[in-house]
PDB file of C-alpha atoms and ligand atoms in Angstrom:
ATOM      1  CA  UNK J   1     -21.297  -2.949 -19.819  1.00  0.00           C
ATOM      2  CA  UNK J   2     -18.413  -1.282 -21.765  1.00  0.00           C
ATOM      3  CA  UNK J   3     -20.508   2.486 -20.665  1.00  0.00           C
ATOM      4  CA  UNK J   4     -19.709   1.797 -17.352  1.00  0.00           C
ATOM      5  CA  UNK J   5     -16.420   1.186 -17.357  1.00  0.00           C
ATOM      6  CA  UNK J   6     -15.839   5.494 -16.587  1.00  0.00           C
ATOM      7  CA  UNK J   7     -18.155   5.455 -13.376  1.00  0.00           C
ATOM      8  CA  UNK J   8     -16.415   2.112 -12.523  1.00  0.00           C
ATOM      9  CA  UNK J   9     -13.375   3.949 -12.297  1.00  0.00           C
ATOM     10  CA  UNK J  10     -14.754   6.949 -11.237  1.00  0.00           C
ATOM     11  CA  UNK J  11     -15.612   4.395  -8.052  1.00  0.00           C
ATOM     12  CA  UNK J  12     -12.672   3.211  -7.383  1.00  0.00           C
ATOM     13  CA  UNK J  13     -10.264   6.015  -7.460  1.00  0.00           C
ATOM     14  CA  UNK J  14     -12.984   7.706  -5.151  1.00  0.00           C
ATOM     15  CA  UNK J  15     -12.204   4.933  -2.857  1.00  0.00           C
ATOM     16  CA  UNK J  16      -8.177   4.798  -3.179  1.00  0.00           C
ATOM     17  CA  UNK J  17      -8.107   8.267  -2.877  1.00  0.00           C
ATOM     18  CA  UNK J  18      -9.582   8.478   0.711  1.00  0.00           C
ATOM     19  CA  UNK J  19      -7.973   5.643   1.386  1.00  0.00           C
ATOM     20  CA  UNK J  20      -5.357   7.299   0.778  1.00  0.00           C
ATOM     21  CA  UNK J  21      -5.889   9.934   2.987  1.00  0.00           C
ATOM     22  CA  UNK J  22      -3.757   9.071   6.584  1.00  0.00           C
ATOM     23  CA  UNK J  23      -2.383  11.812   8.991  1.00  0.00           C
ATOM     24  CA  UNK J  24       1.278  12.163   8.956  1.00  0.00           C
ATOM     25  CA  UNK J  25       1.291   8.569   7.678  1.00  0.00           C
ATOM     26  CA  UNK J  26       2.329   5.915   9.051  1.00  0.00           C
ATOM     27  CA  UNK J  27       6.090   6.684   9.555  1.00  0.00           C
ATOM     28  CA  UNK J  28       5.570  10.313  10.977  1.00  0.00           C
ATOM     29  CA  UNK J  29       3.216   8.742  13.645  1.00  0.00           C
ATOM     30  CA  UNK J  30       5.446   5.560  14.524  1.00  0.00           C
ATOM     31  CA  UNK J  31       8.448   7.508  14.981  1.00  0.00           C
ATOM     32  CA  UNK J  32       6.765  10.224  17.640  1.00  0.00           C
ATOM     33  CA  UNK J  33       5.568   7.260  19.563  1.00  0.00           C
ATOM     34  CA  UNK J  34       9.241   6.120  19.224  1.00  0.00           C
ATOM     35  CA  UNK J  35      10.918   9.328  20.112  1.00  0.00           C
ATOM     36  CA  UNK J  36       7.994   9.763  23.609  1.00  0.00           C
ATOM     37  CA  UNK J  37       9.508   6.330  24.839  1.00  0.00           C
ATOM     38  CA  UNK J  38      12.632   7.383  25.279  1.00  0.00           C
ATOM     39  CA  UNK J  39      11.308  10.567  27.660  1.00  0.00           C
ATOM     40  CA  UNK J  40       9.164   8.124  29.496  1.00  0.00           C
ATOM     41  CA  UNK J  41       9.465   8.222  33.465  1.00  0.00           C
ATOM     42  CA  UNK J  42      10.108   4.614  34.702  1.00  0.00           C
ATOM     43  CA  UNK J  43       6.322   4.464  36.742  1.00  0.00           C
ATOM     44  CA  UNK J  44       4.560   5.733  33.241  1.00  0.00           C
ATOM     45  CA  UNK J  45       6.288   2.799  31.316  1.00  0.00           C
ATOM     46  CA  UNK J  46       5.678   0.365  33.560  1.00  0.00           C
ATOM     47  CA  UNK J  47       1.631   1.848  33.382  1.00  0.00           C
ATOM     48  CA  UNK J  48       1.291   2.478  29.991  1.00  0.00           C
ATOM     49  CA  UNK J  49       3.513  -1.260  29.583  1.00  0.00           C
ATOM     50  CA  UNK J  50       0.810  -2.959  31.480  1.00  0.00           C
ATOM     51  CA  UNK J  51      -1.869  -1.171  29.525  1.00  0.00           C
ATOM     52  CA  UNK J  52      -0.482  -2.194  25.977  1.00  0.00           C
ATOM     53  CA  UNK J  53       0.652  -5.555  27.128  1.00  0.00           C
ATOM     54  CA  UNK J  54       3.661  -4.429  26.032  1.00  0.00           C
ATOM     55  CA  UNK J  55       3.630  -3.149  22.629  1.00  0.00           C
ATOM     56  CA  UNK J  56       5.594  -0.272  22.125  1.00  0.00           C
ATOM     57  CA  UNK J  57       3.986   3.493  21.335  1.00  0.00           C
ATOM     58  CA  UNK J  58       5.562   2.969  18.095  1.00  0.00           C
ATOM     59  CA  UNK J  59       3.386  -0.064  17.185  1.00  0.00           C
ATOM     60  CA  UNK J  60      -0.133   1.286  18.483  1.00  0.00           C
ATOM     61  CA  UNK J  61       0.481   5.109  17.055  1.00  0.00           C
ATOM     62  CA  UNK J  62      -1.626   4.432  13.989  1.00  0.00           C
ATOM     63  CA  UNK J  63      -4.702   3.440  15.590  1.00  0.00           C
ATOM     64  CA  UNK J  64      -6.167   6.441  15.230  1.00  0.00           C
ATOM     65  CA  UNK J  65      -6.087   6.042  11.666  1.00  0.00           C
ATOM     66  CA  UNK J  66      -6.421   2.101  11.524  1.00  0.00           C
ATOM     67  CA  UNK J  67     -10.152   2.648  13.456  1.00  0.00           C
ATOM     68  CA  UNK J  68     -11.061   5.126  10.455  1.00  0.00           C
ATOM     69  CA  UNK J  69     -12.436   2.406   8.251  1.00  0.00           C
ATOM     70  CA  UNK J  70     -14.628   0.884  10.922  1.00  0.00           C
ATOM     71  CA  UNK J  71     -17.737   2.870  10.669  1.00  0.00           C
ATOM     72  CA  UNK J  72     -18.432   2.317  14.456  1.00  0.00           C
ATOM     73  CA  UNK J  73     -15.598   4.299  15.262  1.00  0.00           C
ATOM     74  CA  UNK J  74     -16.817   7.330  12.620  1.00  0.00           C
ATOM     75  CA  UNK J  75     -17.749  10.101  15.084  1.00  0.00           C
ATOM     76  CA  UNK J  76     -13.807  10.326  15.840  1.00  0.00           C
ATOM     77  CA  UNK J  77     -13.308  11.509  12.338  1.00  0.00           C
ATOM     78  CA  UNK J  78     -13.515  15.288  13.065  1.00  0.00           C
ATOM     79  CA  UNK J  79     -10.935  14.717  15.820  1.00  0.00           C
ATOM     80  CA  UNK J  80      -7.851  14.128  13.894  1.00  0.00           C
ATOM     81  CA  UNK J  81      -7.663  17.946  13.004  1.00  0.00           C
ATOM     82  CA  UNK J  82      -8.911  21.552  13.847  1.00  0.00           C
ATOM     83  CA  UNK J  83      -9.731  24.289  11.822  1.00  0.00           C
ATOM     84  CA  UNK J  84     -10.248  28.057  11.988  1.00  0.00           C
ATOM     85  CA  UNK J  85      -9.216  31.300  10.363  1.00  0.00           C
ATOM     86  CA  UNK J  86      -5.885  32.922   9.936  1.00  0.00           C
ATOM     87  CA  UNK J  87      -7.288  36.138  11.541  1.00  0.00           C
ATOM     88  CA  UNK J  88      -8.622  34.007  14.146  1.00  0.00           C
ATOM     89  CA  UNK J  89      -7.742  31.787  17.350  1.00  0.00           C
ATOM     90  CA  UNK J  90      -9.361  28.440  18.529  1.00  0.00           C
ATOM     91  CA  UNK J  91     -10.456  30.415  21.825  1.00  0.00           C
ATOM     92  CA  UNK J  92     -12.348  33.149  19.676  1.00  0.00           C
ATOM     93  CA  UNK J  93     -13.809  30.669  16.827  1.00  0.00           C
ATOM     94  CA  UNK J  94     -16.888  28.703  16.701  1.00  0.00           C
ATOM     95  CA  UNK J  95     -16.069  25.329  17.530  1.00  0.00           C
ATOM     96  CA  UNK J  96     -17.435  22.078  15.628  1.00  0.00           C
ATOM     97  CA  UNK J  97     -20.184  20.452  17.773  1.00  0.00           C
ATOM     98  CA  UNK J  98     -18.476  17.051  16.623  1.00  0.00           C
ATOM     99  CA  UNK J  99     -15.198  18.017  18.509  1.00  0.00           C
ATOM    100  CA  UNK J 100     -11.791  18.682  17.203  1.00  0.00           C
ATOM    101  CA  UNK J 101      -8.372  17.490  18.013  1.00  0.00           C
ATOM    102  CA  UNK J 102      -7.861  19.911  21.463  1.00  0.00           C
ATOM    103  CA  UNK J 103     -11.156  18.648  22.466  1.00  0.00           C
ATOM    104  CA  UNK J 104      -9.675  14.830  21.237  1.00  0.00           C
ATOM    105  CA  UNK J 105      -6.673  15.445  23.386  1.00  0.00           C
ATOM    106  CA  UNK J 106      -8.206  17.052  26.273  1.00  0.00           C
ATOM    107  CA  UNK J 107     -10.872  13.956  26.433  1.00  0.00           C
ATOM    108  CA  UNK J 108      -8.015  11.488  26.158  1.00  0.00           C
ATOM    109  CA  UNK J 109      -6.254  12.982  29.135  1.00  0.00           C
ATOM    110  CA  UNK J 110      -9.425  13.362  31.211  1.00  0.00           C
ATOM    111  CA  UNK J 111     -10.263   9.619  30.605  1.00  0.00           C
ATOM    112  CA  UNK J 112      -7.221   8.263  31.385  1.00  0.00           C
ATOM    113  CA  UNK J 113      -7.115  10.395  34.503  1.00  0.00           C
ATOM    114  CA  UNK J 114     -10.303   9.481  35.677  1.00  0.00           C
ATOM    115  CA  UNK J 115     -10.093   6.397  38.005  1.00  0.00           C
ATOM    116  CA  UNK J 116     -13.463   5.260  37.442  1.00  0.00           C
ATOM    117  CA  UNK J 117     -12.450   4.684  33.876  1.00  0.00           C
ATOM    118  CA  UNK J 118     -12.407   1.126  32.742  1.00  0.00           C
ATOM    119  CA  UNK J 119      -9.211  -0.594  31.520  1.00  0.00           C
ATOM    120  CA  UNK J 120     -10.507  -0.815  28.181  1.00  0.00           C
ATOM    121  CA  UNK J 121     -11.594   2.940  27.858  1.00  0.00           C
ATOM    122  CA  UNK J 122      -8.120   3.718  28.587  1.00  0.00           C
ATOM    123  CA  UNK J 123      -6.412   1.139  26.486  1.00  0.00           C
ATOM    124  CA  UNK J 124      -8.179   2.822  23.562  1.00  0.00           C
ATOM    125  CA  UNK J 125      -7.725   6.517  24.858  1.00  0.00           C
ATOM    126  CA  UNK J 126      -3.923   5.990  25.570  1.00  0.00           C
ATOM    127  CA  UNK J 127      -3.786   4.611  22.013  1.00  0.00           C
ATOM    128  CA  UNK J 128      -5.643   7.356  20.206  1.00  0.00           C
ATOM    129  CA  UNK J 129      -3.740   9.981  22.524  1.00  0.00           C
ATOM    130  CA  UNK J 130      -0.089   9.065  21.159  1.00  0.00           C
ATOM    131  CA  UNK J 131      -1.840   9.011  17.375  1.00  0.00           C
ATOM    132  CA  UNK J 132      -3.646  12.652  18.411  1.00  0.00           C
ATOM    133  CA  UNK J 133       0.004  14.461  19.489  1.00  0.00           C
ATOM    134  CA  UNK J 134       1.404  13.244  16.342  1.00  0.00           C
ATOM    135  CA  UNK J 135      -1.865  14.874  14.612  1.00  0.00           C
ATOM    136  CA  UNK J 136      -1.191  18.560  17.213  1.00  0.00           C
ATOM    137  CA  UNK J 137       2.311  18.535  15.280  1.00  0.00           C
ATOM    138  CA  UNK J 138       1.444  18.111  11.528  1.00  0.00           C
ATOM    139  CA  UNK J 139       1.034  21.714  10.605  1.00  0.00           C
ATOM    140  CA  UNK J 140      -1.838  21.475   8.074  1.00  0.00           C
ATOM    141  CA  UNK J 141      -3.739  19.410  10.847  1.00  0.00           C
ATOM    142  CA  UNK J 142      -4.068  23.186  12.543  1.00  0.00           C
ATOM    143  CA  UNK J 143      -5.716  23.832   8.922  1.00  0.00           C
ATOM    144  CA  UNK J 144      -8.042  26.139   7.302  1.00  0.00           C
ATOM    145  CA  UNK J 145     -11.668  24.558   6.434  1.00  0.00           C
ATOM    146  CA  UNK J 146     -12.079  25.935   3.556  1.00  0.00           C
ATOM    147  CA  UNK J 147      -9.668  23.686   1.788  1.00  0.00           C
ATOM    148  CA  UNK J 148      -9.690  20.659   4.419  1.00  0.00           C
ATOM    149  CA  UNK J 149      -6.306  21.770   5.957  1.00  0.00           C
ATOM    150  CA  UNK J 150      -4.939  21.488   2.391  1.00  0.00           C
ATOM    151  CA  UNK J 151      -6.191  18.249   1.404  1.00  0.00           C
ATOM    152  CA  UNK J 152      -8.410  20.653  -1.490  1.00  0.00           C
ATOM    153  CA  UNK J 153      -4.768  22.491  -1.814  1.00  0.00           C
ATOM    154  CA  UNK J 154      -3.481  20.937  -5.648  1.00  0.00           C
ATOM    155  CA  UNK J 155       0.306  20.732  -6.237  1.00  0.00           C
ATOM    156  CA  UNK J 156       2.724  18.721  -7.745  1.00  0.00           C
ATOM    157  CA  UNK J 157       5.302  16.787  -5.773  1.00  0.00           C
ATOM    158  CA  UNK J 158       8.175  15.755  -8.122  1.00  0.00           C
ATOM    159  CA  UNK J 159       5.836  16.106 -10.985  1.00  0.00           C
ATOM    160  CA  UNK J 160       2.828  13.838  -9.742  1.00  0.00           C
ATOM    161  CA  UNK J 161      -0.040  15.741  -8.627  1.00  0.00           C
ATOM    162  CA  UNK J 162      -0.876  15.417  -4.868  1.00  0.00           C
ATOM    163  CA  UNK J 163      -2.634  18.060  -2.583  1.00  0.00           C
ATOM    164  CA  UNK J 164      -0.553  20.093   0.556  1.00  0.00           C
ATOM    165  CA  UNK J 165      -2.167  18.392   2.949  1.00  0.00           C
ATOM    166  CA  UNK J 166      -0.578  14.685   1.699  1.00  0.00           C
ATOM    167  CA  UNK J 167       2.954  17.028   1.047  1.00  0.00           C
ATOM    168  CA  UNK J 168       2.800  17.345   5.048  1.00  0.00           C
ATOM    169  CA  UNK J 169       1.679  13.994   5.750  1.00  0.00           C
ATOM    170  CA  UNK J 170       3.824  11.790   4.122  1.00  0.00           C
ATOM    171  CA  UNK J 171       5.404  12.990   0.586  1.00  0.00           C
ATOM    172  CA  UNK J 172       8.211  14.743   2.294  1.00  0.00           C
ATOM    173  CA  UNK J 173       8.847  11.826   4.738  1.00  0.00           C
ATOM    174  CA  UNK J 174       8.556   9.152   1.810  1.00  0.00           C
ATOM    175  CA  UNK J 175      11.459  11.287   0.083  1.00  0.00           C
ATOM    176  CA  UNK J 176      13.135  11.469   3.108  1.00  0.00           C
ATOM    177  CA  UNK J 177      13.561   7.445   3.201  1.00  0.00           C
ATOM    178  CA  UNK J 178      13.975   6.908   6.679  1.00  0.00           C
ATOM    179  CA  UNK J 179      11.969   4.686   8.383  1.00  0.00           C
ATOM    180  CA  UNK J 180      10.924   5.478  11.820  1.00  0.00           C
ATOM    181  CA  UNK J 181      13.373   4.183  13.929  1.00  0.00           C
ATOM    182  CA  UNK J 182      16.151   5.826  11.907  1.00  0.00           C
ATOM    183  CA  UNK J 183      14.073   9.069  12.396  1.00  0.00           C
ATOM    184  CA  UNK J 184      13.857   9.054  16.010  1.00  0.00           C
ATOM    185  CA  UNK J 185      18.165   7.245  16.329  1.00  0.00           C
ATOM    186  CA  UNK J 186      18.422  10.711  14.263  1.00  0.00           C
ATOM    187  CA  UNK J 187      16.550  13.154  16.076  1.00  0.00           C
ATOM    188  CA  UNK J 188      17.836  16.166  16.522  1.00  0.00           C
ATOM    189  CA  UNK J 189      20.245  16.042  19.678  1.00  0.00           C
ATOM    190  CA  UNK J 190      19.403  18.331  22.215  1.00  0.00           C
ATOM    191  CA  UNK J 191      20.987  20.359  25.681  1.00  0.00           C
ATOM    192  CA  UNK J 192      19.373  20.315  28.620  1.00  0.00           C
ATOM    193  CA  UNK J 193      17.885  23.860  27.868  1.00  0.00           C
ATOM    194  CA  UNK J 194      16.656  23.093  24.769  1.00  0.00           C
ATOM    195  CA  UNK J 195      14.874  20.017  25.718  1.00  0.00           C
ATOM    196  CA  UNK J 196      13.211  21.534  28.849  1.00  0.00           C
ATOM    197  CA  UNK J 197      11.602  24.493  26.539  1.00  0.00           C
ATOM    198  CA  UNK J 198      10.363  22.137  24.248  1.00  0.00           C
ATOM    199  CA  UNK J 199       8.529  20.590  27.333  1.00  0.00           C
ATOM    200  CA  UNK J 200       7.124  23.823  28.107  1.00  0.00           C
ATOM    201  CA  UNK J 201       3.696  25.281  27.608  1.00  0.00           C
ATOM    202  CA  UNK J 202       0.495  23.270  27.455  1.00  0.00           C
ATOM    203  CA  UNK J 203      -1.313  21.723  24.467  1.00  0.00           C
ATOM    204  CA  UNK J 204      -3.406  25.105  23.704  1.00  0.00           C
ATOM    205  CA  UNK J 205       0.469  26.751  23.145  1.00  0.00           C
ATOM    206  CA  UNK J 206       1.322  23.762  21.230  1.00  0.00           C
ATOM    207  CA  UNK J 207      -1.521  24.023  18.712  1.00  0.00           C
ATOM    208  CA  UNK J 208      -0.776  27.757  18.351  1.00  0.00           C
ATOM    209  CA  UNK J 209       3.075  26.342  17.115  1.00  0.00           C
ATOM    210  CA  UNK J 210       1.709  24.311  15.020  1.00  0.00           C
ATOM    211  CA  UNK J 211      -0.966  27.336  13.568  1.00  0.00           C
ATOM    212  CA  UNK J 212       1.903  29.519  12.825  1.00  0.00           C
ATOM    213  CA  UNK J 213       4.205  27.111  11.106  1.00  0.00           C
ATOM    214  CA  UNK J 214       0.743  26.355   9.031  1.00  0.00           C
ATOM    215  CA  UNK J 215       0.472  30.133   8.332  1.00  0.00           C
ATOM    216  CA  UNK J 216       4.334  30.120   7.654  1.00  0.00           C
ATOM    217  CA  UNK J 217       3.317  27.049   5.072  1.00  0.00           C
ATOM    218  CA  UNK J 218       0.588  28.689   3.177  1.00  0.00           C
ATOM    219  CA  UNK J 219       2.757  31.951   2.607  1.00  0.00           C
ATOM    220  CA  UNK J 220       4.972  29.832   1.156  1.00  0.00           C
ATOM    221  CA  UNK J 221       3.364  27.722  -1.203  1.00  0.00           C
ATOM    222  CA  UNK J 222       1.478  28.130  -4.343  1.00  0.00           C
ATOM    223  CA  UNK J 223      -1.390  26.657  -5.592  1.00  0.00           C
ATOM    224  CA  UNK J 224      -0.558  24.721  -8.287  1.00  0.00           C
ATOM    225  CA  UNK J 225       3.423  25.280  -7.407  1.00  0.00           C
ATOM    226  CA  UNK J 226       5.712  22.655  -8.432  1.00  0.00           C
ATOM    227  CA  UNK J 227       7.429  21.192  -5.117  1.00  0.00           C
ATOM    228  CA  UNK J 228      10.707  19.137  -4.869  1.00  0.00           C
ATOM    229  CA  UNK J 229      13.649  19.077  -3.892  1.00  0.00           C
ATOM    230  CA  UNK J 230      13.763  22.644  -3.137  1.00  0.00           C
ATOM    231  CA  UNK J 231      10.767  22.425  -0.714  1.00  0.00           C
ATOM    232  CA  UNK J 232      12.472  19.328   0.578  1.00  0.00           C
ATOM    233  CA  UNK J 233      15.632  21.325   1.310  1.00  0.00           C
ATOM    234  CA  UNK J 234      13.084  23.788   2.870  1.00  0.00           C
ATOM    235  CA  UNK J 235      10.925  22.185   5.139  1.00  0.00           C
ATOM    236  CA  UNK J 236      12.331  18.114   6.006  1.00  0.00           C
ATOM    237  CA  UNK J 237      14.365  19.150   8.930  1.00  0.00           C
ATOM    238  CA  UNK J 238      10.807  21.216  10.008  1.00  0.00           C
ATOM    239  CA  UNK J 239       9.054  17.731   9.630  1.00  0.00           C
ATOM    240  CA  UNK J 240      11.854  16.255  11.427  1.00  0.00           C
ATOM    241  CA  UNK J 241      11.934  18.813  14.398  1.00  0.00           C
ATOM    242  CA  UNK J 242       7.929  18.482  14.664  1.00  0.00           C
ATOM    243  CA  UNK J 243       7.843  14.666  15.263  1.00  0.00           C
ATOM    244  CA  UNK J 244      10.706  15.230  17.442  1.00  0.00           C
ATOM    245  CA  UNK J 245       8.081  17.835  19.431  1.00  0.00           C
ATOM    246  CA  UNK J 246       5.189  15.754  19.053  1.00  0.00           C
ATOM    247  CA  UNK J 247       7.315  12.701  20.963  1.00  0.00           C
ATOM    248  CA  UNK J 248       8.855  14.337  23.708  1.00  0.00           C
ATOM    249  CA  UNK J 249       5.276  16.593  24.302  1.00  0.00           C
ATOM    250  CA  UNK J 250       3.518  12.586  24.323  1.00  0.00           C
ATOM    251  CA  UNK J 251       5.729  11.840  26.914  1.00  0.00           C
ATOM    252  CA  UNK J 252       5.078  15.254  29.063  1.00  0.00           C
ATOM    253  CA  UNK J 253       1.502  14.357  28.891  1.00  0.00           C
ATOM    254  CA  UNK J 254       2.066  10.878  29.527  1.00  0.00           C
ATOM    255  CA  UNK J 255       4.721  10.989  32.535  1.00  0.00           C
ATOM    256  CA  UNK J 256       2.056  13.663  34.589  1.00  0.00           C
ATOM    257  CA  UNK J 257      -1.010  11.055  33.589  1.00  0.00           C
ATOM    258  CA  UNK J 258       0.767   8.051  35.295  1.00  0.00           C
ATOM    259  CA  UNK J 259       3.167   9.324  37.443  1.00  0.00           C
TER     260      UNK J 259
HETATM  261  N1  ADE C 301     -10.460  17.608   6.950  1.00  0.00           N
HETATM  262  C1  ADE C 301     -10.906  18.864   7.101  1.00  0.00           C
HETATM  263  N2  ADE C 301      -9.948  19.662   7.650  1.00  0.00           N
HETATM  264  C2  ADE C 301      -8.874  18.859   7.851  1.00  0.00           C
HETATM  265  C3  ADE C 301      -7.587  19.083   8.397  1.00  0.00           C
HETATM  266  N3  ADE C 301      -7.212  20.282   8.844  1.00  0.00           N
HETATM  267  N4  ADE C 301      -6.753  18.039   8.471  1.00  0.00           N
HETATM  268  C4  ADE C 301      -7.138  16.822   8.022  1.00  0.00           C
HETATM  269  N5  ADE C 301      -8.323  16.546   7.496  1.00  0.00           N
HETATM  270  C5  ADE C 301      -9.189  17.564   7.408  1.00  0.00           C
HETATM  271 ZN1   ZN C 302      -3.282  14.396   7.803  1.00  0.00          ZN
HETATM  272 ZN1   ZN C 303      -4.956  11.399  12.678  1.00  0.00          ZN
END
């Protein structure tokens, strides 16, 4: 028995480690859906209200990631995140045949669009679409596949060894202690013009933000490098300003879908 006890282990860290393993975690993703209701045109609230029954976007932004260990729901793995090369851009890469998070985002808009859809196809499509824009704004998400948008990228955060990819998910907002309502009472206050060019563009130019703050990331960061509170100094107001993005974008997408 006692021989077993290393592949035992072995098992089970296996298991807490892609357990581990959640997109911006579950603060980054609550406070987006929290920061998109307060952008949300009276006629899309009262939709999207009678869609959710009333929950907020807060509450049903971590679906995406809830659904993960239900392996009926596995084909929308690959849709959490896209990857192609630094000398590269989505339009000129080969695409996964198992879609990607533009083609996640683009399908959630379509369905909910579509009036043939059923209530319950766009129950679950709103709720994976307010998960997906927090996904579009979590740099690393917009990754390279050669290292799994950084979750094969090994650093240290405050001395514990982590990967990149968890960094930008979650290490810096843990650190941070905010939780998500504080986050999005805190967002960055904004004029008029400031607020209407971060409505601009479409998702495409949104993803290509995100690509070169990832490419901004990676020239910035060793393997191996020690982070802390000077990357926290660095890059937490980034985080901040991205979930900020990723909110009011939800509700762009969101007001033109039901209104
Ligand atoms: N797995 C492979 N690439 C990934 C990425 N960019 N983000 C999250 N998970 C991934
Ligand atoms: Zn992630
Ligand atoms: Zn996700």
């Amino acid at each position: 028995m006692i021989r077993f006890i290393p592949t035992i282990l072995f098992l089970f860290l296996s298991v807490q480690l892609v357990v581990a393993s959640e997109d911006w975690g579950k603060t980054g993703h609550r406070a987006t859906g929290e920061i998109a209701e307060q952008y949300l045109s009276k006629k899309a609230k009262r939709a999207i209200d009678k869609l959710l029954n009333g929950a907020s976007l807060a509450l049903v932004s971590n679906y995406g990631d809830d659904i993960k260990s239900d392996s009926a729901y596995r084909k929308y793995g690959p849709w959490h995140y896209v990857n192609f090369p630094f000398d590269s851009s989505y339009e000129a890469s080969e695409k996964s045949e198992k879609g990607d998070l533009y083609v996640a985002i683009t399908t959630c808009i379509a369905v909910l669009k579509n009036e043939t859809s059923t209530q319950d196809e766009k129950i679950f499509h709103l709720k994976m679409l307010v998960h997906f824009m927090g996904d579009l704004h979590q740099p690393l998400h917009i990754g390279l596949a050669a290292d799994k948008g950084g979750n094969d990228f090994q650093v240290r955060w405050f001395n514990e060894g982590t990967n990149l990819h968890t960094v930008w998910d979650s290490k810096m907002l843990d650190s941070y202690e905010m939780s998500y309502t504080e986050l999005a009472a805190n967002a960055d206050k904004l004029s008029k013009f400031q607020l209407k060019a971060l409505q601009k563009g479409t998702v495409q130019d949104w993803m290509n933000e995100s690509r070169d703050l990832c490419k901004a990331v990676y020239a910035t960061t060793e393997i191996g490098g020690k982070l802390g509170y000077r990357y926290m100094y660095d890059y937490v107001n980034i985080v901040r300003k991205q979930l900020q993005k990723g909110g009011i974008r939800l509700a762009v997408l969101l007001n033109d879908i039901f209104g």
